[in-house]
CSV table of C-alpha atoms in Angstrom, one decimal:
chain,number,residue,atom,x,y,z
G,16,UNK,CA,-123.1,30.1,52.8
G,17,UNK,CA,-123.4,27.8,55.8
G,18,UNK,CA,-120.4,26.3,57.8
G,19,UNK,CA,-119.0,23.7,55.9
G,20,UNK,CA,-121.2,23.5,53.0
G,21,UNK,CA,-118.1,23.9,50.2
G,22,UNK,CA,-115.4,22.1,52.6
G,23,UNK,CA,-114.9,18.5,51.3
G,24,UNK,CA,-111.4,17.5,52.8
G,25,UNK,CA,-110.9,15.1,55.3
G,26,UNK,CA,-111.6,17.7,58.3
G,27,UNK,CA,-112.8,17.1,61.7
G,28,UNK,CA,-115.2,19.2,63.9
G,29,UNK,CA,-112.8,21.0,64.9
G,30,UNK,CA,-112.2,21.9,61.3
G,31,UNK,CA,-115.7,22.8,61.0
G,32,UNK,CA,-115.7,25.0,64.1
G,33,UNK,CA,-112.8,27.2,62.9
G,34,UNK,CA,-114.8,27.7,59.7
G,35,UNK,CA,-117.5,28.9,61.2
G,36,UNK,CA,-116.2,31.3,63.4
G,37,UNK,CA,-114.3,33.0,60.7
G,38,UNK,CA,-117.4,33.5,58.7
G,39,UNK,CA,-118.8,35.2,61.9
G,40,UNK,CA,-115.8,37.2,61.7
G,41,UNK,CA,-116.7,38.3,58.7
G,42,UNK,CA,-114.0,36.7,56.8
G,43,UNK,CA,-115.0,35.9,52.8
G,44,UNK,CA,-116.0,31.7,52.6
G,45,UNK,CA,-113.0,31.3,50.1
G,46,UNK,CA,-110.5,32.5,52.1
G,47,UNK,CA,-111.6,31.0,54.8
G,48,UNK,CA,-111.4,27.3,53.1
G,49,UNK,CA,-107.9,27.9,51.8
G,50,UNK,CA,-107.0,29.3,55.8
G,51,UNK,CA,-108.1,25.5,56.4
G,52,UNK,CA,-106.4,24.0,53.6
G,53,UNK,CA,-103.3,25.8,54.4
G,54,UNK,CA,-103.6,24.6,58.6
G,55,UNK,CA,-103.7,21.1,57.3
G,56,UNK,CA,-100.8,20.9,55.2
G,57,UNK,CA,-98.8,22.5,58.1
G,58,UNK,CA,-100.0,20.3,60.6
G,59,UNK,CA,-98.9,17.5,58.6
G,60,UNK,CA,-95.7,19.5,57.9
G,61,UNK,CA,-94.6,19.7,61.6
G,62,UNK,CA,-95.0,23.0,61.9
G,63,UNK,CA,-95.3,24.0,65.7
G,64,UNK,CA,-99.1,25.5,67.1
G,65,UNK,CA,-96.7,28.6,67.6
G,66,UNK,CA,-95.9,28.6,63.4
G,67,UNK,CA,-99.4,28.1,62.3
G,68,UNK,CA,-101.1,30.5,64.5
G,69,UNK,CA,-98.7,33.4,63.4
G,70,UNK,CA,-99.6,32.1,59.5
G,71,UNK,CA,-103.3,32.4,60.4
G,72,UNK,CA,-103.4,35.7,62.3
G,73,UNK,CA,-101.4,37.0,59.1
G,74,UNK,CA,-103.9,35.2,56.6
G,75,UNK,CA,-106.8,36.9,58.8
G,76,UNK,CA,-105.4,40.4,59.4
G,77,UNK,CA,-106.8,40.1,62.7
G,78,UNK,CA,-105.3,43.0,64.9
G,79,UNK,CA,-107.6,43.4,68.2
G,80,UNK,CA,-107.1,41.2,71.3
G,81,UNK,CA,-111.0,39.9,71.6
G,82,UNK,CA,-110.6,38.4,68.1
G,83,UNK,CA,-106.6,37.1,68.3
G,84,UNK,CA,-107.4,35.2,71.3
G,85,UNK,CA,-110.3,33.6,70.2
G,86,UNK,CA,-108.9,32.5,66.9
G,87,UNK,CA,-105.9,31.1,69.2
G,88,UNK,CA,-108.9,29.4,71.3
G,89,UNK,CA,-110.5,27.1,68.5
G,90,UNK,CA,-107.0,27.0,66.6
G,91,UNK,CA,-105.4,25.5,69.9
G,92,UNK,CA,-108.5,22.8,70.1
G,93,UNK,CA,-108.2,22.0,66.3
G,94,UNK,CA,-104.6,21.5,66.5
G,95,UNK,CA,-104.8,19.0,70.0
G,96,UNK,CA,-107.2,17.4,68.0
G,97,UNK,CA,-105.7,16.7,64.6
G,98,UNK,CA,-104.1,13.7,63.3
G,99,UNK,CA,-99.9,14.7,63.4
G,100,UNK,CA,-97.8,12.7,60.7
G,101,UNK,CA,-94.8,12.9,63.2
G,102,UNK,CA,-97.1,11.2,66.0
G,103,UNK,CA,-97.5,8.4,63.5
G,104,UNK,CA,-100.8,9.3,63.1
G,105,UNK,CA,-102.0,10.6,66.3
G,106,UNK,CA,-103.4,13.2,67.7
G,107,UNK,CA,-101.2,15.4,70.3
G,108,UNK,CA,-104.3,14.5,73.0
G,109,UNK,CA,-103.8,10.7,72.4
G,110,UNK,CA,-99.7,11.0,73.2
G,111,UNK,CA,-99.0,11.2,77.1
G,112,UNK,CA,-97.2,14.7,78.0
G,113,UNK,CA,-94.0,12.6,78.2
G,114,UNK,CA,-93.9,12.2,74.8
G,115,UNK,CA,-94.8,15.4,72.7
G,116,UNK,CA,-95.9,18.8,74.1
G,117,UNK,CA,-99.6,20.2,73.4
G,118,UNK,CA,-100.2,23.4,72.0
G,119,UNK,CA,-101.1,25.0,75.0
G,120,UNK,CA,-98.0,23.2,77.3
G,121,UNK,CA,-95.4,23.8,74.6
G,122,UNK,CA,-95.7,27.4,72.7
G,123,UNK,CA,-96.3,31.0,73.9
G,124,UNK,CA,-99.6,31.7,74.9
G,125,UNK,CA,-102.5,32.9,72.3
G,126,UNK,CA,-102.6,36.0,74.5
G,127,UNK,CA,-98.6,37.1,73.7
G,128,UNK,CA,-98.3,35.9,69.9
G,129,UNK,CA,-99.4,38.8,67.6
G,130,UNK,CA,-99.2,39.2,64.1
G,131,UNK,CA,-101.6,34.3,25.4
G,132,UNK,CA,-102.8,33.0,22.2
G,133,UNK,CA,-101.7,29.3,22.9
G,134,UNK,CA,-104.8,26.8,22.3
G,135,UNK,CA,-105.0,23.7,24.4
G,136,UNK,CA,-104.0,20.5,21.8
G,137,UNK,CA,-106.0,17.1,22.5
G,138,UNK,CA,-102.8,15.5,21.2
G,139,UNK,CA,-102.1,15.1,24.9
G,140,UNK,CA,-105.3,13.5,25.9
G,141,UNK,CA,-105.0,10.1,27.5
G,142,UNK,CA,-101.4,9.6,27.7
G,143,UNK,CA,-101.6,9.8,31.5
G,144,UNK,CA,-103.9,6.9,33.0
G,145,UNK,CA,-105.6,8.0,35.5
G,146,UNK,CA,-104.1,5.2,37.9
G,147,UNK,CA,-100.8,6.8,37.4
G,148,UNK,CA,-102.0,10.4,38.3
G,149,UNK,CA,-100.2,10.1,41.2
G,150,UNK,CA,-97.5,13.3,42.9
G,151,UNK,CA,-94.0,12.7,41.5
G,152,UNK,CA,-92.7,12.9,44.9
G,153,UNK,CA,-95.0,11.0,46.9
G,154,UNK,CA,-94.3,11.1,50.9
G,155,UNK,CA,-95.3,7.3,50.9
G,156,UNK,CA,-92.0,7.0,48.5
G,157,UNK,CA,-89.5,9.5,50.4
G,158,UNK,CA,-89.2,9.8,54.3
G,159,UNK,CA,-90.1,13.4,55.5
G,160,UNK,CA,-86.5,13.7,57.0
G,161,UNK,CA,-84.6,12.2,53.8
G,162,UNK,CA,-83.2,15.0,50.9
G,163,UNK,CA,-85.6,15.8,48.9
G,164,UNK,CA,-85.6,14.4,45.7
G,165,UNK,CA,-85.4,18.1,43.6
G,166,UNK,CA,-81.4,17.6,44.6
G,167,UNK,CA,-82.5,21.3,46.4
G,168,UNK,CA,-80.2,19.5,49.1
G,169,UNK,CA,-82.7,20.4,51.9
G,170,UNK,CA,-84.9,17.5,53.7
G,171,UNK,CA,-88.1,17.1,52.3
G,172,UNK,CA,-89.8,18.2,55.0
G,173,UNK,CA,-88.5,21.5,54.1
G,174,UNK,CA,-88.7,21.5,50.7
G,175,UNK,CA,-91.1,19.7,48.6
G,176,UNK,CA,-93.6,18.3,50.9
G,177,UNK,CA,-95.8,20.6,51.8
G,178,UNK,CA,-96.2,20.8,48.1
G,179,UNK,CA,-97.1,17.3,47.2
G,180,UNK,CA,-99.0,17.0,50.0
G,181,UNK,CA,-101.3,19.8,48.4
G,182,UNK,CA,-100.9,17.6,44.6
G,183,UNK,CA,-102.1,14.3,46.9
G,184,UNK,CA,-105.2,16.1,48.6
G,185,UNK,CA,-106.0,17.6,44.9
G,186,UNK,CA,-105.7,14.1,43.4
G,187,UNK,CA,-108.0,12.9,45.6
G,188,UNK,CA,-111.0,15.1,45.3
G,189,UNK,CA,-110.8,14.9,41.4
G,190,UNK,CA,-110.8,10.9,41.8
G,191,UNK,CA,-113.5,10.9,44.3
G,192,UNK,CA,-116.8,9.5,42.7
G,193,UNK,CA,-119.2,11.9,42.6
G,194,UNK,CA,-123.3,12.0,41.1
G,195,UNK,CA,-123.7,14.3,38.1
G,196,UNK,CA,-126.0,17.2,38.9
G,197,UNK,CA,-126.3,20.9,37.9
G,198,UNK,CA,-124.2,22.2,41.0
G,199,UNK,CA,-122.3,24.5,39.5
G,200,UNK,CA,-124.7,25.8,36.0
G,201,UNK,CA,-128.4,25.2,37.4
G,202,UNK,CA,-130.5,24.3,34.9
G,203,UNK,CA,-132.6,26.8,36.0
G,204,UNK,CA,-130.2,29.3,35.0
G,205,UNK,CA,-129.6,27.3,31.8
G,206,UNK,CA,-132.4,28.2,31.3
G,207,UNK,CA,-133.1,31.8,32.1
G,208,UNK,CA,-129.8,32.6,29.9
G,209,UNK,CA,-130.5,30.8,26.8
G,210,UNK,CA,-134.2,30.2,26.5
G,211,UNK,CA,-136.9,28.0,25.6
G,212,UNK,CA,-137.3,25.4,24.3
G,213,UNK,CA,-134.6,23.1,25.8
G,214,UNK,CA,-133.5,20.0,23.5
G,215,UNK,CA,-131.6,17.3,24.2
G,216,UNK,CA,-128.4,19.1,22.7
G,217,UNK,CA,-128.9,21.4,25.6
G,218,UNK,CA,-129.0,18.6,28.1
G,219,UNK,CA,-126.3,17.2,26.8
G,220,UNK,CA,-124.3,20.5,27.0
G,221,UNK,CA,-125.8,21.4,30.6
G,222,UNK,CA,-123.8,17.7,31.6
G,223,UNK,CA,-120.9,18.5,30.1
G,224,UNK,CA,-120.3,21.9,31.2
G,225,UNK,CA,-120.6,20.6,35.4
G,226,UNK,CA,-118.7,18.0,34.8
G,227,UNK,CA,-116.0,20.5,33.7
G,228,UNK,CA,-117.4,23.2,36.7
G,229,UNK,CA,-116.6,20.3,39.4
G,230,UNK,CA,-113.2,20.0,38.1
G,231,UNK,CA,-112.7,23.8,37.9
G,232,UNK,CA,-114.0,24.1,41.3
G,233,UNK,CA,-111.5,21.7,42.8
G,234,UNK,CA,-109.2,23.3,41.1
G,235,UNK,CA,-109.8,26.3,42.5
G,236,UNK,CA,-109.9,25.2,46.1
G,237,UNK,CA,-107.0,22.8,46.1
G,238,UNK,CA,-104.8,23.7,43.0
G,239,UNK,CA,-103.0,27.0,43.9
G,240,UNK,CA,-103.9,29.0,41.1
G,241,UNK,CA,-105.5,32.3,40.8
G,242,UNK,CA,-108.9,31.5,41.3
G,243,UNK,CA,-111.3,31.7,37.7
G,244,UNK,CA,-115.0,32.6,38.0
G,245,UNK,CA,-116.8,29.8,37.3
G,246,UNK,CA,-120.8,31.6,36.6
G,247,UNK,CA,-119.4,33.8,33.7
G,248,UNK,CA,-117.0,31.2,32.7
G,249,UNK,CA,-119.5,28.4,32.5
G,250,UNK,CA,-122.0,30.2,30.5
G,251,UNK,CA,-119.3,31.2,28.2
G,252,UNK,CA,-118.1,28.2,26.9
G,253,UNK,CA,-122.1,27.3,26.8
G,254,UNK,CA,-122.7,29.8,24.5
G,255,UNK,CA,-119.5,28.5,22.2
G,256,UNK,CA,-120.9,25.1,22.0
G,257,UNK,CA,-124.2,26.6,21.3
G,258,UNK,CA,-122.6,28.8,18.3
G,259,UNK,CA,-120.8,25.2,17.1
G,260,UNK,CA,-123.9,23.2,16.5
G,261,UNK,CA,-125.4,26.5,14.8
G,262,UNK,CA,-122.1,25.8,12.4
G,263,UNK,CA,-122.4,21.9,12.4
G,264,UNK,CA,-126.2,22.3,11.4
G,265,UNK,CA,-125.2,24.4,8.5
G,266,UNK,CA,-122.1,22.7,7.4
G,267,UNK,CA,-122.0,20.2,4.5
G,268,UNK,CA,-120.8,16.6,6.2
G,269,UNK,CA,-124.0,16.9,8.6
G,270,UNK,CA,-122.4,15.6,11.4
G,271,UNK,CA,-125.2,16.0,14.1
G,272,UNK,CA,-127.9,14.8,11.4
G,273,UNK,CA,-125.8,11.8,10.0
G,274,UNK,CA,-124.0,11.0,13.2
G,275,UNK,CA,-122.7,7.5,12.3
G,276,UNK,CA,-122.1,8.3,8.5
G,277,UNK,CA,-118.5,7.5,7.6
G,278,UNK,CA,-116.5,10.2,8.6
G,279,UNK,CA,-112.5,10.4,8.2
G,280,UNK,CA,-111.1,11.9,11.8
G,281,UNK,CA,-107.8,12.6,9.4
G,282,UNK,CA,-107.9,16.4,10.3
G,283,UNK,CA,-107.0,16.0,13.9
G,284,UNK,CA,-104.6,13.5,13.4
G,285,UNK,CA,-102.9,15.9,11.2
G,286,UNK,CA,-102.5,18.5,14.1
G,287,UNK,CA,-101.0,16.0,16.2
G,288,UNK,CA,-103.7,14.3,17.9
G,289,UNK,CA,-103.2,10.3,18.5
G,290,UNK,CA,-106.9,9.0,18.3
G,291,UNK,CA,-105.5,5.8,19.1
G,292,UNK,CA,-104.8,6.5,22.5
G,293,UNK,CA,-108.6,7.6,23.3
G,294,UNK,CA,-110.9,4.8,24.2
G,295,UNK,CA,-111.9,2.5,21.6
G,296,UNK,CA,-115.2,4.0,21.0
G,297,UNK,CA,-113.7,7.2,20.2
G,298,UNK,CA,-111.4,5.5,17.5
G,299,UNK,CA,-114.1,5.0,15.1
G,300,UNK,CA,-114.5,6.9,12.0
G,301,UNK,CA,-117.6,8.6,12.5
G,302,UNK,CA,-119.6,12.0,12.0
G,303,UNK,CA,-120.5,11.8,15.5
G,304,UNK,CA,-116.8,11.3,17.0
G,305,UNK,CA,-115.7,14.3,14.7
G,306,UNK,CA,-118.5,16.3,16.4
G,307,UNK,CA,-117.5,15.3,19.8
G,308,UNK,CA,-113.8,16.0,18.8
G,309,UNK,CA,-114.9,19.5,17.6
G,310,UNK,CA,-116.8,20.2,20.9
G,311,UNK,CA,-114.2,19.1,23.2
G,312,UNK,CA,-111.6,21.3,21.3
G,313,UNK,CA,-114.0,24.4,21.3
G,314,UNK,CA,-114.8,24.0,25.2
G,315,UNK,CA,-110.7,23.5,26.2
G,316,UNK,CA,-110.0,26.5,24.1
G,317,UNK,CA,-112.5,28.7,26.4
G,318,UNK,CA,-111.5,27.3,29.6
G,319,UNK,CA,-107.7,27.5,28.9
G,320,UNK,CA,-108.0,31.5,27.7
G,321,UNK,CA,-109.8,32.0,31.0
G,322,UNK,CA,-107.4,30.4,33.2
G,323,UNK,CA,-104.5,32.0,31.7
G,324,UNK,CA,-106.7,35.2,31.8
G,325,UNK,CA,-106.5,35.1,35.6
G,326,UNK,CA,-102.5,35.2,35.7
G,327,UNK,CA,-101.7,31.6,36.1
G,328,UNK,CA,-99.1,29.7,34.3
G,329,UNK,CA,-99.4,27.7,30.6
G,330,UNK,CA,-98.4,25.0,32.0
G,331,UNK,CA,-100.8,25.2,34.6
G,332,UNK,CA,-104.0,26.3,32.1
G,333,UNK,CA,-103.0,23.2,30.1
G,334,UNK,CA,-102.5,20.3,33.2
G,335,UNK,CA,-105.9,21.9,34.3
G,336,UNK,CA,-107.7,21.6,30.5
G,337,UNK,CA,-106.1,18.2,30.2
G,338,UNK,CA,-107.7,17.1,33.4
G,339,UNK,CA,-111.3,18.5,32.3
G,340,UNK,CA,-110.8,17.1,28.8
G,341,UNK,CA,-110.5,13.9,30.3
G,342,UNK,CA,-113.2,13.7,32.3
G,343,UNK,CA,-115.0,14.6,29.9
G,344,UNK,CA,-113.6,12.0,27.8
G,345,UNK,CA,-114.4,9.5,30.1
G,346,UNK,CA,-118.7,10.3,30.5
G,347,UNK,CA,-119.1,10.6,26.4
G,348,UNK,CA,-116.9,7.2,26.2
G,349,UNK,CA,-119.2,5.7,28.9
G,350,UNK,CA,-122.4,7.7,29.2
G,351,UNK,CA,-122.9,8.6,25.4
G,352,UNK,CA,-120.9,5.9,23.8
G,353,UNK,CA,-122.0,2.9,25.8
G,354,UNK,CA,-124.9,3.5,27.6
G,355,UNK,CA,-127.3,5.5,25.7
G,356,UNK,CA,-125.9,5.3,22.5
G,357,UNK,CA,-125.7,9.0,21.6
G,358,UNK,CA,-129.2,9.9,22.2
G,359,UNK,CA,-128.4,13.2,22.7
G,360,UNK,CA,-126.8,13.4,19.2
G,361,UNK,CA,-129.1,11.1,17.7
G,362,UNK,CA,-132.2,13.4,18.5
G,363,UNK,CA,-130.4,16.4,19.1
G,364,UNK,CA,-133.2,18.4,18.0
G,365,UNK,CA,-136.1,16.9,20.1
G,366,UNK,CA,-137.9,19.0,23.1
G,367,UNK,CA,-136.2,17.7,26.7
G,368,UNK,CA,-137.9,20.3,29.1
G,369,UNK,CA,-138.9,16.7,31.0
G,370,UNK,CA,-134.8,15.4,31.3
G,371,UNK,CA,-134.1,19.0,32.7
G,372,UNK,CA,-136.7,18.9,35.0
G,373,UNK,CA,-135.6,15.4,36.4
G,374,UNK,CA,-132.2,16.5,36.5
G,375,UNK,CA,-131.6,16.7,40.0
G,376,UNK,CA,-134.3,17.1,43.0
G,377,UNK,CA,-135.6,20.2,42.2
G,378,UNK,CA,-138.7,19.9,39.6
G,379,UNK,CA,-139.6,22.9,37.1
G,380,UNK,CA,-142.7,23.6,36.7
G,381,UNK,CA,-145.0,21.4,35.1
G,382,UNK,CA,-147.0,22.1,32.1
G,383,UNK,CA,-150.0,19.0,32.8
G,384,UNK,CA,-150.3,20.4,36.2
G,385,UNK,CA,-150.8,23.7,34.7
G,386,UNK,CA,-148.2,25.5,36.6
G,387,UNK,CA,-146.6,26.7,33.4
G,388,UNK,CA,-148.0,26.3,29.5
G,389,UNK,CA,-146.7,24.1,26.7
G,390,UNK,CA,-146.6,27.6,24.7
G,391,UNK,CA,-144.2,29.0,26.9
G,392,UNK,CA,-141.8,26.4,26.9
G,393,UNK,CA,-142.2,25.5,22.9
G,394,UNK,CA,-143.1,22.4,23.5
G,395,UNK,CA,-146.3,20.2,23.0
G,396,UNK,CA,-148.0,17.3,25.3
G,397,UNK,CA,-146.1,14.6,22.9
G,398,UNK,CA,-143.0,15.8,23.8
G,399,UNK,CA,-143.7,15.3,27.9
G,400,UNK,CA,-141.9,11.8,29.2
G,401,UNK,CA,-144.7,11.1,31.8
């Protein structure tokens, strides 16, 4: 991986720099982000050059001189150079001497410091607007030297901060507008794991299934949980919604055939689920909303079993599931519902080797240009889009 190409916080250069030297150092890309992540949120904490160089050489197990004083080199630049909430914003470089200390004026040199079963329910969906998805206590709301508002007793600084400094910066990456693409299942891999042909239910499912990788992936960077793996993972709950239209194709109310036959959605409101709070598309009583229902549930089940798989909380699995769910809410509501008008669904069964291939910038090979046939890829020249 090359410097920086996973990092999406607010970082500087400096940032940048720091990454790149520990991947020299041979230290793994992951831990490497979450050495960044964790400098941040103790810069913004106050914590003294002194404090986060001892956190770091700890993080990195570094041990011989050479490598401990040039980590305290780019560490002592990064920090001089970094915005400090206590400075009111600025950097230690942009204060006068008089007024704060720098790293290398006011700490010991680099030279001297050393070293279940439980199923995720959609009843839950859409009660929290994603406005309000804010950190409980936000440092905007509570002054970094007032008690904390846990009744701990301790300033906030101390306490929760740090903390809901790491809810803000995850709140912020999972509201940052992003293009759809196949970052995290290529389609190319779609492929090679499930086969020809490709039809639009698989295009559909290829959507869905990054949309829910993004979110895992910032979850894993930013959330503080045990980390899942998202390759397996991904192509797990693929093959799930794969088994469910096998199902819905030989089940009795034809829901992916009939998709806007009159359909009661009775079943999940008896396990709890208010459909009144879901968008207003979602609300009707349709074939193709009981699909989509079905779906949604099927994925959250897979991605909550793997989360708690890796050690981390229920409450966690289910805040994470409830974030995916929706998202995902949110692109059938507005891709599906309102913009295409289910085509997917509609013509679940039709060839879309061309909609894979213009997904994203990197073309498959094209049967009219010969550089594949229409045998291998089940398809025929009716089916191609151009």
């Amino acid at each position: 991986m090359s410097a920086g190409e996973h990092i999406t916080p607010p970082f500087s250069t400096q940032y940048m720099a720091l990454f790149s030297y520990l991947e020299k150092e041979q230290i793994d890309s992951e831990k490497a982000e979450d050495i960044l992540i964790r400098v941040y949120l103790d810069i913004n904490n106050d914590e003294s050059f002194a404090e986060v160089f001892k956190i770091v050489i700890g993080m990195t197990g570094f041990d011989s001189k050479r490598r401990v004083e040039e980590l305290g080199e780019y560490l002592k630049i990064l920090y001089n150079n970094t915005h400090h909430w206590i400075l009111k914003g600025n950097t230690p470089n942009k204060v006068s001497s008089r007024e704060t200390k720098t790293a290398a004026d006011g700490d010991d040199s680099v030279s001297e410091i050393s070293r279940k079963n439980n199923i995720v329910n959609l009843s839950e969906f859409r009660k929290i607007k994603r406005d309000d998805r804010q950190p409980k206590n936000s440092s905007k709301e509570v002054g970094r030297n007032d008690p904390c508002p846990c009744g701990s007793g301790k300033k906030y600084k101390k306490c929760c901060m740090r903390e809901d400094q790491r809810e803000k910066l995850l709140r912020s990456k999972l509201n940052e507008p992003k293009e759809l693409n196949d970052a995290f299942l290529k389609k190319e891999k779609y492929i090679e794991e499930f086969g020809y042909p490709v039809l639009k239910y698989d295009f559909f499912i290829l959507e869905l299934i990054n949309i829910a990788g993004d979110v895992l992936n910032i979850y894993n960077k930013y959330g503080n949980i045990n980390r899942v793996k998202l390759s397996s993972l991904l192509k797990k709950a693929v093959k799930k919604a794969r088994e469910l239209r096998s199902k819905c194709q030989k089940c009795n109310n034809k829901c992916l055939d009939k998709p806007y036959s009159a359909t009661s959605l009775d079943s999940f409101r008896d396990i709890g689920i208010n459909i009144d709070s879901f968008p207003e598309e979602f609300q009707q009583e349709t074939a193709v909303n009981y699909f989509y229902l079905e779906l949604l549930q099927t994925l959250l089940d897979v991605f909550y079993m793997a989360i708690i798989g890796r050690e981390n909380s229920e409450e966690k699995a289910h805040a994470i599931c409830l974030e995916i769910g929706n998202h995902l809410i949110d692109f059938i509501t507005m891709n599906c519902h309102q913009q295409c008008r289910n085509n997917c669904i509609m013509n679940y069964k039709d060839n879309a080797y061309c909609m894979f291939c213009s997904f994203t910038n990197n073309p498959l090979p094209c049967p009219k240009e010969g550089e594949i046939s229409y045998k291998e890829i089940r398809t025929s020249k009716k089916d191609m889009l151009h």
